[in-house]
XYZ file of C-alpha atoms in Angstrom:
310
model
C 41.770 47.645 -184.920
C 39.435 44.531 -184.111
C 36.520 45.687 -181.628
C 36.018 41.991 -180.331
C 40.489 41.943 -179.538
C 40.142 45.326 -177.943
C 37.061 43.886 -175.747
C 39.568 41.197 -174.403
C 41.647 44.097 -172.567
C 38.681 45.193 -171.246
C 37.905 41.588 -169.651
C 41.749 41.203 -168.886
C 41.432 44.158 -167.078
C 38.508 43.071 -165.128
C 38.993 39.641 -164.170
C 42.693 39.673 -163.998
C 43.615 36.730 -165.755
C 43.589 34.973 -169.693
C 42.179 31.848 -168.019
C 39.338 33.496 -166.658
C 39.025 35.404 -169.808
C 39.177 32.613 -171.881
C 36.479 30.695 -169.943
C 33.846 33.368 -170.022
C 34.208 34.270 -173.446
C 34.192 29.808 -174.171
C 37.868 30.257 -175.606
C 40.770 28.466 -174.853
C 43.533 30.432 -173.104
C 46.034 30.314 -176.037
C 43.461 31.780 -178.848
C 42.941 34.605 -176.015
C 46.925 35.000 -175.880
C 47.216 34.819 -179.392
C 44.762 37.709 -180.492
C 46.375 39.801 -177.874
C 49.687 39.399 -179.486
C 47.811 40.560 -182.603
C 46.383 43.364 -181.025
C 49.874 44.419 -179.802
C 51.549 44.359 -183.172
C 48.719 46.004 -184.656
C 49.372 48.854 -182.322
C 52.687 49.063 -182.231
C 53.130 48.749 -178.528
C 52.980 46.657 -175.800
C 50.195 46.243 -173.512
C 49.917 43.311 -171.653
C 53.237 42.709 -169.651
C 54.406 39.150 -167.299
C 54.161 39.621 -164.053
C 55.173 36.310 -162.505
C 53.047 33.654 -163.332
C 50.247 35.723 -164.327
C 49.750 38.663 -166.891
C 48.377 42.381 -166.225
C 47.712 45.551 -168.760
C 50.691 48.465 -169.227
C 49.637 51.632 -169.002
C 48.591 51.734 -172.389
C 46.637 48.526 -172.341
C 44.421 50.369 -169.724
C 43.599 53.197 -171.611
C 42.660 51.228 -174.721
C 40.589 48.852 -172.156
C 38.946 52.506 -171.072
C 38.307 53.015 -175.072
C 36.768 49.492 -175.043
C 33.625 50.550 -173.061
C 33.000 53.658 -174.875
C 33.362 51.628 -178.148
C 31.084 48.544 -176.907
C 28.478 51.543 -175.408
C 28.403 53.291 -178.801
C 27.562 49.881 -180.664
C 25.216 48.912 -178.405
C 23.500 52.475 -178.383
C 23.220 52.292 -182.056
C 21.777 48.854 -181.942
C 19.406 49.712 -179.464
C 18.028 52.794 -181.798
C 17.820 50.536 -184.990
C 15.981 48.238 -182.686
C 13.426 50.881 -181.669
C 13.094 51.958 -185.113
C 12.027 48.722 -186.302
C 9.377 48.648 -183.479
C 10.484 45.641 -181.062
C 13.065 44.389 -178.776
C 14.339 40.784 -178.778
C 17.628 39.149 -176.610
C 18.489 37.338 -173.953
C 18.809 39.662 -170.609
C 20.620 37.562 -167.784
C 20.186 38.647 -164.460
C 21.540 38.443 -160.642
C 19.416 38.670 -157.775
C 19.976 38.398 -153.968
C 17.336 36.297 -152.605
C 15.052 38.294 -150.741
C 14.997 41.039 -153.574
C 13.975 38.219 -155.847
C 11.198 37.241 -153.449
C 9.823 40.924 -153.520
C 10.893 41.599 -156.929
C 10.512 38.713 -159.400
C 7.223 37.356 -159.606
C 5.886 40.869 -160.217
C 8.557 41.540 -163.108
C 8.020 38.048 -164.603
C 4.710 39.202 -165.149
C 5.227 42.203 -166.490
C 7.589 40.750 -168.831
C 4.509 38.637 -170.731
C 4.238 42.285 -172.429
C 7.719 42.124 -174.267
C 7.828 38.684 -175.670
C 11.051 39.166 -177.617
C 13.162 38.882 -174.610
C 14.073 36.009 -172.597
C 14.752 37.222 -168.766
C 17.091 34.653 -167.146
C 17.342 35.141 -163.692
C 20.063 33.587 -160.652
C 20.409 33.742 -157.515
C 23.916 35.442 -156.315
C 23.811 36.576 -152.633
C 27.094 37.990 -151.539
C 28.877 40.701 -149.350
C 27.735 44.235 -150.265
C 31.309 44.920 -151.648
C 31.071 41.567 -154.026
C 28.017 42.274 -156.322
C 30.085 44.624 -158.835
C 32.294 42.180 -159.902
C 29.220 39.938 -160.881
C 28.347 42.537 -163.626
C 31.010 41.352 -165.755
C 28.900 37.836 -166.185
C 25.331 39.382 -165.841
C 23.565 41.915 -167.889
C 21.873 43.277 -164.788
C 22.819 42.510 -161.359
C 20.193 43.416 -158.643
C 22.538 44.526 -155.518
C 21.907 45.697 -151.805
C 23.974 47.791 -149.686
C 23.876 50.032 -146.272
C 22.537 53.022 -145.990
C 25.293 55.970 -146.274
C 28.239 52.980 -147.343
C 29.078 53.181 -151.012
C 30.911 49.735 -151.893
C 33.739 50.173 -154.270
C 34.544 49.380 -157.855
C 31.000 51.330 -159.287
C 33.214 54.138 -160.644
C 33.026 52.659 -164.503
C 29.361 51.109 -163.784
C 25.886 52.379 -164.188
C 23.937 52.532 -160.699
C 20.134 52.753 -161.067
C 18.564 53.094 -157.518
C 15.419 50.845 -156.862
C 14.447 51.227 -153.288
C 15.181 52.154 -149.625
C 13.772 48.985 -147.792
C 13.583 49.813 -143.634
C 15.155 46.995 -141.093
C 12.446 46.259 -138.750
C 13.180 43.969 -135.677
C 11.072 40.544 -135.560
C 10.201 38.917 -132.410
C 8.263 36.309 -131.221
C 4.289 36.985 -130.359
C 4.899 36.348 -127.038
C 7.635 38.687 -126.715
C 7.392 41.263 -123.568
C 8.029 44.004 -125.865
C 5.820 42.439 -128.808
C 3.106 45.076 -127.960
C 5.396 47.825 -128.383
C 4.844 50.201 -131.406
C 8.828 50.710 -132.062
C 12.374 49.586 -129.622
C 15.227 51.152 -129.152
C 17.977 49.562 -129.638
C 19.281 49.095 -125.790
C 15.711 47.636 -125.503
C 16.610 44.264 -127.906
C 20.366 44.232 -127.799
C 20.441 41.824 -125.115
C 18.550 39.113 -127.062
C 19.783 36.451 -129.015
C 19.994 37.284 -132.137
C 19.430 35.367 -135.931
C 21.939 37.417 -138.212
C 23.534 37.539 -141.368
C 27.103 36.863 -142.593
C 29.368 39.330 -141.377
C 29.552 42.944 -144.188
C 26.000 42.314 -145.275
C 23.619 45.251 -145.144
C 21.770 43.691 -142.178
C 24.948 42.816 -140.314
C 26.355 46.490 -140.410
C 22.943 47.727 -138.950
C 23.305 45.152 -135.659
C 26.986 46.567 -135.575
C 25.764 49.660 -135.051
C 23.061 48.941 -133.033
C 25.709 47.205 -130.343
C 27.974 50.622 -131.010
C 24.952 52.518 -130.070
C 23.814 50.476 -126.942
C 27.588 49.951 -125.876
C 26.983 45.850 -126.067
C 28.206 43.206 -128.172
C 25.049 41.313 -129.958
C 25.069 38.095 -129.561
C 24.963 36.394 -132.703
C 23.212 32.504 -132.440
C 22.907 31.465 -136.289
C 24.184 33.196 -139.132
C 21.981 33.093 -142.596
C 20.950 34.294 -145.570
C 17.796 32.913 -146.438
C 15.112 34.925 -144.648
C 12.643 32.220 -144.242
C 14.169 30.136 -141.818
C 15.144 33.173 -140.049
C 11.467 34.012 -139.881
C 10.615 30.712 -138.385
C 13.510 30.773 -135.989
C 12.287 33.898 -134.421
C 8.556 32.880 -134.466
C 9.377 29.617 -133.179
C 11.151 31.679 -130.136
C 15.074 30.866 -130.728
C 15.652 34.563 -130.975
C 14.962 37.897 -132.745
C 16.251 39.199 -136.006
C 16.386 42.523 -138.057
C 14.231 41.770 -141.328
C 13.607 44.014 -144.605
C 9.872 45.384 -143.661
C 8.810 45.208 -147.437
C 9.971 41.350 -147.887
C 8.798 40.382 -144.877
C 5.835 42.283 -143.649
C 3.261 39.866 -145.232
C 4.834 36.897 -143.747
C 4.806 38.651 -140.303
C 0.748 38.551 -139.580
C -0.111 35.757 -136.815
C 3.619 34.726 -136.654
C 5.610 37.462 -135.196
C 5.651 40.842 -135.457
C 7.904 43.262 -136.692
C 8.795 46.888 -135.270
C 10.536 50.106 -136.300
C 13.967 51.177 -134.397
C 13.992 54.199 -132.573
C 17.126 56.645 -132.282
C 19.097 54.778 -135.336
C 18.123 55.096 -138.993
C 18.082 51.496 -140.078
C 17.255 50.761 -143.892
C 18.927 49.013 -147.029
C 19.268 50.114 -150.358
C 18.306 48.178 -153.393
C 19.946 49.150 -156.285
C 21.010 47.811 -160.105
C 24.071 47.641 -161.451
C 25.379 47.555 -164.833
C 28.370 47.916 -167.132
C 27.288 50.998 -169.178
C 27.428 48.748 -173.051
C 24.944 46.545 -171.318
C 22.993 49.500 -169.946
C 22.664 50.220 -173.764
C 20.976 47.417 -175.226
C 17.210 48.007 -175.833
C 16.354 44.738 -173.860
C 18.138 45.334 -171.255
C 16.907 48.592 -171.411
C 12.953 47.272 -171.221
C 13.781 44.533 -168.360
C 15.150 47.369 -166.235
C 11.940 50.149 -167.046
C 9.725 47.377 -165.683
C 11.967 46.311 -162.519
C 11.930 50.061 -161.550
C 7.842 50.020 -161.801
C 7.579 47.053 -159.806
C 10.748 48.140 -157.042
C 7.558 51.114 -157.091
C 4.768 48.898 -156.589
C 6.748 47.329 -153.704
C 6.854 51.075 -152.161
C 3.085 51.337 -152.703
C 4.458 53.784 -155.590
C 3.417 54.344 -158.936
C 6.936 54.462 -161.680
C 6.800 56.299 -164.557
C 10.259 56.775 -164.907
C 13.719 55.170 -163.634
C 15.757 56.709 -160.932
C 12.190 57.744 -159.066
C 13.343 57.186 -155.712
């Protein structure tokens, strides 16, 4: 049994299709169809079937897809002790970020990277719907993702989830606000407003959801969009008020507008990384993560020692 042709059931299985296969691994589709095949007569069995134009795993495809990851995990585990034993760590780690994470999160960890060398960190941008970022782990080593508090997104079952922080949702307005001397609002206070949101399913959106559940009014939503600076200088330029991470934004706020705590609704985002668990594995990987965790700490006004500290 070839490790690398049982791998391709494992990527069948996950992006659905030998084209996409084929392009991710840099194949064509018909050497990805033809090592299948291979694989099938090998095992005596048949486990990819036609399903109308497209393809999809038998029953026993899937379970030898499931035997993929352990397979891939063990290899990579073993690499990553030989690695250790020989005293260094070298590899490319590729990595997704949402945008604001990266703005709190990456210049700290590219300089805490100049202490491992080895490893070139190669970082993107991928901002998407909470439920979207798990799917991005089959192209990315380590994918940086946010969600709601209390909402688990789905598809983490075969992943590994490393939590990073719990960032608070603070409302922005203008400095010349009414309430801008308050120390905290409630959400029937601001609902009113117009308000600078997000696309619809992101973290921030589900929090103004509730916020309009809670005050029994539909927020009205002006401009929809992701990238928090222009959000910032919508609201301090007076077109409306906005919920913003307090952590990513906080140091932006001074002399431009000013941020405050909800009252009566718990309002916060979580930060986490995921990760197919062979990818977990790999020493570099392994390093890139140990020092995201210390700075997601430093952004807390923490000090790491070890993951999982939140």
């Amino acid at each position: 049994m070839d490790v690398n042709q049982l791998a391709l059931l494992r990527e069948l299985a996950e992006r659905g299709s030998v084209t996409e296969v084929a392009y991710a691994l840099g194949k064509t589709p018909s050497a990805v169809s033809q090592q299948l095949r291979t694989l099938q007569r090998q095992m005596g069995t048949v486990l990819v079937e036609r399903v109308g134009r497209g393809v999809r795993l038998t029953d026993a495809g899937h379970a030898l897809a499931e035997s993929s990851v352990r397979v891939a995990t063990a290899i990579a585990e073993a690499e990553a002790t030989w690695s250790a034993f020989q005293g260094g760590a070298s590899g490319t780690v590729r990595m997704a970020i949402f945008y604001s994470a990266a703005e709190l999160l990456v210049p700290g960890l590219l300089t805490r990277m100049r202490a491992h060398p080895g490893i070139s960190l190669e970082i993107s941008d991928r901002d998407v719907s909470q439920d979207d970022f798990a799917a991005l782990t089959s192209d990315f080593d380590v994918v940086v993702a946010h969600r709601s508090d209390d909402v688990l997104p789905p598809d983490r079952e075969r992943l590994s989830v490393i939590p990073l922080l719990r960032e608070p949702l603070d409302v922005a307005l203008p400095l010349d606000h009414e309430l801008a001397s308050r120390s905290r609002v409630s959400p029937t206070d601001v609902i009113h407003e117009d308000w600078i949101g997000v696309p619809l399913d992101f973290p921030l959106d589900r929090v103004l959801q509730a916020m309009s559940a809670q005050a029994g009014i539909t927020a009205r939503v002006v401009h929809r969009t992701t990238h928090l600076p222009l959000t910032e200088k919508l609201v301090a330029a007076g077109h409306g008020v906005a919920l913003l991470p307090r952590h990513t934004s906080l140091e932006r706020a001074s002399g431009r507008y000013v941020l405050l705590p909800l009252t009566d609704l718990r309002a916060g985002r979580r930060i986490e990384i995921l990760m197919r668990p062979d990818r977990a594995a790999r020493r570099a990987v392994g390093l890139v993560l140990d020092e995201l965790v210390a700075e997601a700490a430093h952004a807390r006004g923490e000090d790491a020692t070890a993951r999982n500290s939140e």
